[in-house]
Coordinates of C-alpha atoms and ligand atoms in Angstrom, one line a residue:
M21 CA -7.0 34.9 -15.3
S22 CA -4.9 34.4 -18.5
K23 CA -6.4 34.8 -21.9
T24 CA -4.2 31.9 -23.1
L25 CA -6.1 29.3 -21.1
P26 CA -8.9 27.5 -23.0
V27 CA -11.1 27.8 -19.9
N28 CA -11.7 30.3 -17.2
K29 CA -13.0 30.1 -13.6
N30 CA -16.7 29.7 -13.4
D31 CA -17.1 28.6 -17.1
Y32 CA -19.7 25.8 -17.7
I33 CA -18.2 23.3 -20.2
D34 CA -19.2 20.0 -21.7
V35 CA -16.6 17.4 -21.4
V36 CA -15.7 13.7 -22.0
F37 CA -13.6 12.0 -19.2
E38 CA -10.6 10.2 -20.5
D39 CA -8.8 8.9 -17.5
L40 CA -8.5 9.0 -13.7
T41 CA -6.0 10.6 -11.5
H42 CA -4.3 8.9 -8.6
D43 CA -7.0 10.4 -6.2
G44 CA -9.6 8.8 -8.5
A45 CA -10.8 12.1 -10.0
G46 CA -11.9 12.2 -13.6
V47 CA -9.6 13.7 -16.1
A48 CA -11.0 15.8 -19.1
K49 CA -9.1 17.7 -21.7
V50 CA -10.0 21.0 -23.3
E51 CA -7.6 21.7 -26.3
G52 CA -5.1 19.5 -24.4
Y53 CA -5.5 21.4 -21.1
P54 CA -6.3 18.9 -18.4
I55 CA -9.2 19.4 -15.8
F56 CA -9.6 17.3 -12.8
V57 CA -13.1 16.6 -11.7
P58 CA -14.0 14.4 -8.7
N59 CA -16.6 11.8 -9.4
G60 CA -16.1 11.7 -13.3
L61 CA -15.5 8.4 -14.9
P62 CA -13.6 7.6 -18.0
G63 CA -16.0 7.5 -21.0
E64 CA -18.6 9.6 -19.3
K65 CA -20.1 12.9 -20.9
A66 CA -20.7 15.7 -18.4
K67 CA -21.4 19.3 -17.8
V68 CA -18.7 20.7 -15.6
K69 CA -18.2 24.0 -13.8
V70 CA -14.6 25.2 -13.8
I71 CA -13.8 26.1 -10.2
K72 CA -10.0 26.7 -10.6
A73 CA -7.8 27.4 -13.7
N74 CA -4.2 27.1 -13.0
K75 CA -1.4 27.5 -15.6
G76 CA -1.0 23.9 -16.5
Y77 CA -4.3 22.3 -15.3
G78 CA -7.6 23.2 -13.8
F79 CA -10.2 21.7 -11.2
G80 CA -14.0 21.3 -12.0
R81 CA -17.1 20.3 -10.3
L82 CA -19.4 17.7 -11.9
M83 CA -22.8 19.5 -12.5
E84 CA -24.7 17.0 -14.8
L85 CA -24.0 13.6 -16.3
Y86 CA -25.2 13.3 -19.8
E87 CA -23.9 9.8 -20.4
K88 CA -23.0 7.4 -17.5
S89 CA -20.3 4.9 -17.6
P90 CA -21.7 1.3 -17.5
F91 CA -19.4 0.6 -14.6
R92 CA -20.8 3.3 -12.3
V93 CA -22.3 2.1 -9.1
D94 CA -24.3 4.1 -6.6
I95 CA -22.6 4.3 -3.2
P96 CA -24.4 5.6 -0.2
S97 CA -23.5 9.4 0.3
S98 CA -22.5 8.8 3.9
E99 CA -19.1 10.1 5.0
K100 CA -17.6 6.7 5.5
H101 CA -17.9 6.2 1.7
K102 CA -16.9 9.8 0.8
Y103 CA -13.7 10.1 2.9
G104 CA -12.6 6.4 3.6
G105 CA -9.9 6.5 1.0
C106 CA -11.5 4.4 -1.4
Q107 CA -11.2 6.3 -4.6
L108 CA -12.7 3.8 -6.8
E109 CA -15.6 2.7 -4.8
H110 CA -18.2 4.2 -7.2
I111 CA -16.8 1.9 -10.0
S112 CA -18.0 -1.7 -10.1
Y113 CA -15.2 -4.3 -9.3
E114 CA -15.3 -5.4 -13.0
G115 CA -14.7 -1.7 -14.0
Q116 CA -11.9 -1.3 -11.5
L117 CA -10.1 -4.4 -12.8
Q118 CA -10.5 -3.4 -16.3
Y119 CA -9.2 0.1 -15.6
K120 CA -6.2 -1.1 -13.8
E121 CA -5.4 -3.8 -16.4
N122 CA -5.6 -1.2 -19.3
Q123 CA -3.4 1.2 -17.4
V124 CA -0.7 -1.5 -17.2
R125 CA -1.0 -2.3 -20.9
Q126 CA -0.9 1.3 -22.0
V127 CA 1.9 2.3 -19.7
L128 CA 4.1 -0.6 -20.8
K129 CA 3.6 0.4 -24.4
R130 CA 3.9 4.2 -24.0
I131 CA 6.8 4.4 -21.5
G132 CA 8.4 0.9 -21.9
K133 CA 7.9 0.7 -25.6
L134 CA 7.2 -3.0 -24.9
D135 CA 4.7 -3.7 -27.8
N136 CA 4.8 -7.4 -27.7
V137 CA 4.9 -8.3 -23.9
V138 CA 2.3 -10.7 -22.7
V139 CA 0.2 -9.0 -20.1
H140 CA -2.2 -11.4 -18.3
P141 CA -5.7 -10.6 -17.3
I142 CA -5.4 -8.9 -13.7
Q143 CA -5.9 -11.3 -10.9
G144 CA -8.6 -9.7 -8.7
M145 CA -10.2 -10.9 -5.4
D146 CA -13.3 -12.9 -5.2
N147 CA -14.5 -10.8 -2.4
P148 CA -12.9 -7.4 -3.0
G149 CA -14.0 -5.7 0.3
Y150 CA -12.9 -5.7 3.9
Y151 CA -9.4 -7.1 3.2
R152 CA -7.0 -4.8 5.1
N153 CA -5.4 -6.4 8.3
K154 CA -4.4 -3.0 9.8
A155 CA -5.9 0.3 10.6
Q156 CA -4.3 3.5 12.3
V157 CA -7.1 5.9 13.1
P158 CA -6.7 9.5 14.1
V159 CA -8.6 10.6 17.3
G160 CA -10.3 13.9 18.0
E161 CA -12.9 15.4 20.0
K162 CA -16.5 16.8 19.2
D163 CA -19.0 18.1 21.6
G164 CA -17.0 16.6 24.5
K165 CA -16.9 13.1 23.0
L166 CA -13.9 11.2 21.4
I167 CA -14.3 10.7 17.7
A168 CA -12.1 8.5 15.5
G169 CA -12.2 7.9 11.7
F170 CA -10.6 9.6 8.6
F171 CA -9.2 12.9 7.9
K172 CA -11.3 15.0 5.4
P173 CA -9.0 15.5 2.4
R174 CA -6.5 18.4 2.6
S175 CA -7.8 19.2 6.1
H176 CA -7.3 18.2 9.7
E177 CA -11.0 17.7 10.4
I178 CA -11.8 14.1 11.6
V179 CA -14.8 12.3 10.3
D180 CA -16.3 10.0 13.0
T181 CA -16.9 6.6 11.4
N182 CA -17.0 3.1 12.9
E183 CA -16.3 1.3 9.6
S184 CA -14.2 1.3 6.5
V185 CA -15.3 -0.8 3.6
I186 CA -11.8 -2.1 3.1
Q187 CA -10.6 -3.1 6.5
L188 CA -11.2 -6.5 8.0
P189 CA -14.3 -6.7 10.2
E190 CA -12.0 -7.6 13.2
V191 CA -10.1 -4.5 12.6
N192 CA -13.1 -2.2 12.2
E193 CA -14.6 -3.8 15.6
A194 CA -11.3 -3.3 17.4
V195 CA -11.0 0.3 16.6
Q196 CA -14.6 1.1 17.4
T197 CA -14.4 -0.8 20.7
V198 CA -11.3 0.8 21.9
K199 CA -12.7 4.2 21.0
E200 CA -15.8 3.4 23.1
I201 CA -13.8 2.3 25.9
C202 CA -11.6 5.4 25.9
N203 CA -14.7 7.4 25.7
E204 CA -16.2 5.7 28.8
L205 CA -12.9 6.2 30.6
G206 CA -12.9 9.9 29.7
F207 CA -9.6 10.0 27.8
P208 CA -8.9 13.4 26.5
A209 CA -8.2 13.5 22.8
Y210 CA -5.0 14.9 21.5
Q211 CA -5.4 18.5 20.1
E212 CA -3.1 19.3 17.2
E213 CA -3.0 23.0 17.5
S214 CA -2.3 23.3 21.1
H215 CA -0.4 20.1 21.3
K216 CA -2.3 19.1 24.4
G217 CA -4.4 16.2 25.3
V218 CA -3.7 12.5 25.4
L219 CA -4.9 10.0 22.9
R220 CA -3.6 10.5 19.3
H221 CA -4.4 7.3 17.4
I222 CA -5.8 3.9 17.8
M223 CA -4.2 1.2 15.8
A224 CA -5.2 -2.4 15.3
R225 CA -3.6 -5.4 13.5
Y226 CA -5.1 -8.7 12.9
G227 CA -3.5 -12.0 11.8
K228 CA -6.0 -13.5 9.4
Q229 CA -4.6 -17.0 9.5
T230 CA -4.0 -17.1 13.2
G231 CA -7.0 -15.0 14.5
E232 CA -4.5 -13.0 16.7
L233 CA -5.4 -9.3 17.4
M234 CA -3.0 -6.4 18.5
V235 CA -4.2 -3.2 19.8
V236 CA -1.9 -0.2 19.9
I237 CA -2.8 3.0 21.9
I238 CA -0.8 6.0 20.8
T239 CA -0.6 8.8 23.2
R240 CA 1.2 12.1 23.6
T241 CA 1.8 11.6 27.3
E242 CA 4.0 8.9 28.9
D243 CA 1.1 8.1 31.3
I244 CA -2.0 6.3 30.2
P245 CA -5.1 7.2 32.3
H246 CA -6.9 4.4 34.0
K247 CA -4.4 1.9 32.6
N248 CA -5.7 -1.3 34.4
K249 CA -9.3 -0.5 33.5
L250 CA -8.4 0.1 29.9
I251 CA -6.7 -3.3 29.7
E252 CA -9.5 -5.2 31.6
A253 CA -12.1 -3.6 29.3
I254 CA -10.2 -4.5 26.1
L255 CA -9.8 -8.1 27.2
A256 CA -13.5 -8.4 28.1
R257 CA -14.8 -6.9 24.9
L258 CA -12.1 -8.1 22.4
P259 CA -11.5 -11.8 23.1
K260 CA -9.1 -12.2 20.2
V261 CA -6.6 -9.8 21.6
K262 CA -3.1 -11.2 22.1
S263 CA -1.1 -8.1 22.5
I264 CA -2.0 -4.7 23.9
V265 CA 0.8 -2.1 23.1
H266 CA 1.4 1.6 24.2
N267 CA 3.3 3.9 22.1
V268 CA 4.3 7.3 23.1
N269 CA 4.6 10.1 20.5
S270 CA 5.2 13.3 22.2
K271 CA 6.3 15.3 19.1
R272 CA 4.5 17.8 17.0
T273 CA 4.4 15.6 13.8
N274 CA 2.1 14.0 11.3
V275 CA 4.0 10.7 11.8
I276 CA 1.8 8.3 13.7
L277 CA 4.1 6.3 15.8
G278 CA 6.6 7.7 18.4
E279 CA 9.9 6.4 19.6
K280 CA 8.8 4.6 22.9
T281 CA 6.8 1.3 22.7
T282 CA 5.9 -0.7 25.8
V283 CA 3.7 -3.8 26.1
L284 CA 0.7 -3.1 28.3
W285 CA -0.6 -6.7 28.3
G286 CA 0.3 -10.1 26.5
N287 CA 2.9 -10.5 23.8
E288 CA 5.1 -8.1 22.0
V289 CA 4.1 -9.4 18.6
I290 CA 1.2 -11.3 17.0
Y291 CA 1.8 -14.0 14.5
D292 CA 0.4 -14.7 11.0
Y293 CA 1.1 -16.9 8.1
I294 CA 1.6 -16.4 4.4
G295 CA 1.4 -19.8 2.9
D296 CA 3.4 -22.0 5.3
V297 CA 5.8 -19.2 6.5
K298 CA 5.2 -17.7 9.9
F299 CA 5.7 -14.0 10.6
A300 CA 6.1 -12.2 13.9
I301 CA 4.6 -8.8 13.5
S302 CA 5.4 -6.0 16.1
A303 CA 3.6 -2.7 16.4
L304 CA 6.3 -1.0 14.2
S305 CA 6.8 -3.8 11.6
F306 CA 6.1 -3.4 8.0
Y307 CA 3.7 -6.2 6.9
Q308 CA 1.6 -6.6 3.7
V309 CA -1.9 -5.2 4.3
N310 CA -3.8 -7.6 2.1
P311 CA -2.9 -11.2 3.2
V312 CA -5.2 -12.9 0.6
Q313 CA -3.5 -11.2 -2.5
T314 CA -0.1 -11.3 -1.0
K315 CA -0.3 -15.2 -1.2
V316 CA -1.3 -14.7 -4.8
L317 CA 1.6 -12.4 -5.5
Y318 CA 4.3 -14.6 -3.7
D319 CA 3.1 -17.7 -5.4
K320 CA 3.6 -15.9 -8.7
A321 CA 7.1 -14.8 -7.6
L322 CA 7.9 -18.5 -6.8
E323 CA 6.5 -19.6 -10.1
Y324 CA 8.5 -16.8 -12.1
A325 CA 11.6 -17.7 -10.1
N326 CA 11.1 -21.3 -11.2
L327 CA 13.6 -22.7 -8.6
S328 CA 15.2 -26.1 -8.6
G329 CA 17.0 -25.9 -5.3
E330 CA 20.4 -25.2 -6.8
E331 CA 20.1 -21.4 -7.2
N332 CA 21.4 -18.5 -5.4
V333 CA 18.8 -15.8 -5.1
I334 CA 19.1 -12.1 -4.3
D335 CA 16.0 -10.5 -3.0
A336 CA 16.4 -6.6 -3.3
Y337 CA 14.1 -4.3 -1.3
C338 CA 13.2 -7.3 0.9
G339 CA 11.4 -5.5 3.8
I340 CA 11.0 -8.0 6.7
G341 CA 12.0 -10.9 4.3
T342 CA 8.6 -12.1 3.3
I343 CA 9.5 -12.9 -0.2
S344 CA 13.0 -14.1 0.7
L345 CA 11.6 -16.6 3.1
F346 CA 9.0 -17.7 0.7
L347 CA 11.6 -18.4 -1.9
A348 CA 14.2 -19.9 0.5
Q349 CA 12.0 -22.9 0.8
K350 CA 13.0 -23.8 -2.8
A351 CA 16.3 -22.2 -3.3
K352 CA 19.9 -23.1 -2.4
K353 CA 20.5 -19.7 -0.7
V354 CA 18.7 -16.4 -0.6
F355 CA 20.3 -13.1 0.3
G356 CA 18.0 -10.3 1.3
V357 CA 18.8 -6.5 1.2
E358 CA 16.7 -3.7 2.6
V359 CA 17.6 -0.2 3.7
V360 CA 15.6 -0.3 7.1
P361 CA 17.7 -1.9 9.7
E362 CA 14.7 -2.8 11.9
A363 CA 13.2 -4.6 9.0
I364 CA 16.4 -6.7 8.6
E365 CA 16.2 -7.6 12.2
D366 CA 12.7 -8.7 11.8
A367 CA 13.7 -10.6 8.7
K368 CA 16.5 -12.5 10.6
R369 CA 14.1 -13.3 13.4
N370 CA 11.4 -14.6 11.0
A371 CA 14.0 -16.8 9.4
K372 CA 14.9 -18.4 12.8
L373 CA 11.1 -18.7 13.7
N374 CA 10.7 -20.9 10.7
G375 CA 13.9 -22.8 11.0
I376 CA 15.1 -21.4 7.8
T377 CA 18.9 -21.5 7.6
N378 CA 19.6 -20.8 4.0
A379 CA 18.7 -17.1 4.1
E380 CA 20.9 -14.2 4.9
F381 CA 20.0 -10.5 5.3
A382 CA 22.0 -7.3 5.0
A383 CA 21.0 -3.8 5.9
G384 CA 21.8 -1.1 3.3
E385 CA 20.8 0.5 0.0
A386 CA 20.3 -2.2 -2.8
E387 CA 22.2 0.0 -5.2
V388 CA 25.2 0.0 -3.0
V389 CA 25.2 -3.5 -1.4
I390 CA 24.4 -5.5 -4.6
P391 CA 27.2 -3.8 -6.7
K392 CA 29.6 -4.6 -3.8
W393 CA 28.6 -8.2 -3.7
Y394 CA 29.1 -8.3 -7.5
K395 CA 32.7 -6.9 -7.2
E396 CA 33.4 -9.5 -4.6
G397 CA 32.3 -12.2 -7.0
N398 CA 28.9 -13.1 -5.2
M399 CA 26.5 -13.6 -8.1
A400 CA 22.8 -14.5 -8.3
D401 CA 21.2 -17.0 -10.5
V402 CA 17.8 -15.3 -9.9
L403 CA 17.4 -11.8 -8.8
V404 CA 14.1 -10.4 -7.3
V405 CA 13.4 -6.8 -6.9
D406 CA 10.3 -5.2 -5.1
P407 CA 11.2 -1.4 -5.0
P408 CA 9.1 1.5 -3.7
R409 CA 7.1 3.5 -6.1
K410 CA 10.1 5.5 -7.6
G411 CA 11.5 2.1 -9.0
C412 CA 15.0 0.8 -9.1
D413 CA 18.1 2.9 -8.8
E414 CA 20.0 3.0 -12.1
A415 CA 23.2 1.8 -10.4
L416 CA 21.2 -1.4 -9.4
L417 CA 19.9 -2.0 -12.9
Q418 CA 23.5 -1.6 -14.3
T419 CA 24.7 -4.1 -11.9
I420 CA 21.9 -6.6 -12.9
I421 CA 22.8 -6.2 -16.5
D422 CA 26.6 -6.7 -15.7
M423 CA 25.9 -9.7 -13.3
K424 CA 23.6 -11.4 -15.8
P425 CA 21.3 -13.5 -13.5
K426 CA 19.4 -15.9 -15.7
K427 CA 16.1 -14.7 -14.4
V428 CA 14.8 -11.4 -12.9
V429 CA 11.5 -11.2 -11.2
Y430 CA 10.2 -7.6 -10.8
V431 CA 7.4 -6.8 -8.3
S432 CA 6.2 -3.4 -8.7
C433 CA 3.7 -1.0 -7.2
N434 CA 3.9 1.5 -9.9
P435 CA 3.5 0.5 -13.5
A436 CA 5.2 3.8 -14.9
T437 CA 8.6 3.1 -13.1
L438 CA 8.1 -0.7 -13.9
A439 CA 7.9 0.2 -17.6
R440 CA 10.9 2.5 -17.5
D441 CA 13.0 -0.1 -15.6
L442 CA 12.0 -3.0 -18.0
R443 CA 13.0 -0.8 -20.9
I444 CA 16.5 -0.4 -19.4
L445 CA 16.8 -4.2 -18.6
E446 CA 15.6 -5.0 -22.2
D447 CA 18.3 -2.8 -23.7
G448 CA 20.8 -4.5 -21.4
G449 CA 20.1 -8.0 -22.8
Y450 CA 16.9 -9.2 -20.9
Q451 CA 13.6 -10.1 -22.4
T452 CA 10.3 -9.5 -20.5
V453 CA 8.5 -12.8 -20.8
E454 CA 5.2 -11.8 -19.1
V455 CA 3.5 -9.4 -16.8
Q456 CA 0.9 -10.3 -14.3
P457 CA -1.0 -7.4 -12.6
V458 CA -2.5 -8.4 -9.2
D459 CA -5.2 -6.4 -7.5
M460 CA -3.6 -6.0 -4.0
F461 CA -5.8 -2.9 -3.1
P462 CA -9.4 -3.1 -4.3
M463 CA -11.3 0.1 -4.2
T464 CA -8.2 2.2 -4.5
T465 CA -6.2 3.4 -7.5
H466 CA -3.1 1.4 -6.5
V467 CA -2.0 -1.2 -9.2
E468 CA 0.6 -3.9 -8.5
C469 CA 2.4 -6.1 -11.1
I470 CA 4.8 -8.9 -11.2
S471 CA 6.9 -9.7 -14.2
Q472 CA 9.4 -12.3 -15.3
L473 CA 12.4 -11.5 -17.3
I474 CA 15.0 -13.9 -18.8
L475 CA 18.5 -13.3 -20.1
K476 CA 18.4 -13.4 -23.8
K477 CA 20.7 -16.0 -25.6
G478 CA 24.2 -14.6 -26.4
N479 CA 24.3 -12.1 -23.6
Ligands
LIG6 N1 9.4 -7.0 -0.6 C1 8.9 -6.7 0.7 C2 8.7 -5.1 0.9 C3 8.6 -4.3 -0.3 S1 8.3 -2.5 0.0 C4 7.5 -7.2 0.8 O1 7.0 -7.9 -0.1 O2 6.9 -7.2 2.0 C5 9.8 -1.8 -0.6 C6 10.8 -1.9 0.5 O3 12.1 -1.2 -0.2 C7 10.7 -1.1 1.7 O4 10.8 -2.1 2.8 C8 11.6 0.0 1.8 O5 12.1 0.3 3.1 C9 12.8 -0.6 1.0 N2 13.7 0.2 0.3 C10 13.4 1.6 -0.2 N3 14.6 2.1 -0.8 C11 15.5 1.1 -0.7 C12 16.8 1.1 -1.1 N4 17.5 2.0 -1.9 N5 17.6 -0.1 -1.0 C13 17.0 -1.1 -0.2 N6 15.7 -1.1 0.2 C14 15.0 0.0 0.0

């Protein structure tokens, strides 16, 4: 224990929480030294016991609340609420939205130095629970029975729960039912330490617009015990099932899906719609998990792109081409770029499925492919980016600045990198017209934004 730290282990201190971490813990500061305290909310005064004092930060336990946040809501203390990955469930939805919107405003000012940009009120959900269309649930064993649910944080212990408050009821029901069936059939659960046993994960995906359900059984072994009985029971108890898939993952790994996938019954894919665009979703495809808010986000992308039908559009980081196909309906031509080749195959298939002929897709890194296109003279009138959390590569931003598309639409899942990249684009001749935060992931700390930039006159 160093004397230079403002607190020591086992100290009791009074604090006021200022912020939340990405895990949803309260952040309090003592002489600038941050202490992370699970369950503390911004604005609350509390007594905290210091349980760890590292060099740059500490951890504490909430002992007593002197002043409660007006946004605090009581949630049941059951394990589903404690471990279900909903870091903000103890904040009212109004409070969650306010927290996320403030975060966007502050970060754009602090990191992006964007003092005058218009940030619209965050667009939340009317019903902010039970929205996820996919679950991948680890399976274990307790007292001779199969259990399935969530991992406790920083552990490999599984909590047996039949429900998550953010998954669609059809998804919850599918996972629970498959667990029961596997239990009745006596499936041995996979054992991590010994790398023995059979059943590793149960996965379910649901097309909200089509009502089609996919069940994926992930095992260590090539063989599935009682295969026919399993299929019969799933069909009897889950009438929405259109696809039952078996995935084999024989490796010692945290990665959920393995290399070998076979269809046990029905189709290889299920279908879903975003707006009027139809998507085929396989067990391995990436697909947005909140279909209601995805539509909100893509409608905004279309509004910000403001297409007349004459434009060439580049969609960088296009995944399975969701935004590309949405925009293709109103553009002359759309070019999508994505680093995962399988996603590009899905994008091409989805274009065909919808009879869309004015979208082309290329596999590769956006920061390599788009500069190459630029050198070859292929320009865009509108450029859309939707990068992962780390934001856009600098080489891509520089190419945008050189290429000078009239409009840039930036979709972001991380306000900090959005702010950094907007600053670079502003310095390169763009003006950020507006930013619209959209709550894609209620009950969690994730914040999504979409913003419109235009090329300033004279550039
Ligand atoms: N626009 C899509 C997907 C966005 S997620 C949608 O709305 O569904 C971000 C995507 O960027 C992922 O599919 C990821 O595989 C891809 N990606 C990550 N790094 C990349 C890079 N350097 N170049 C191109 N794509 C990349």
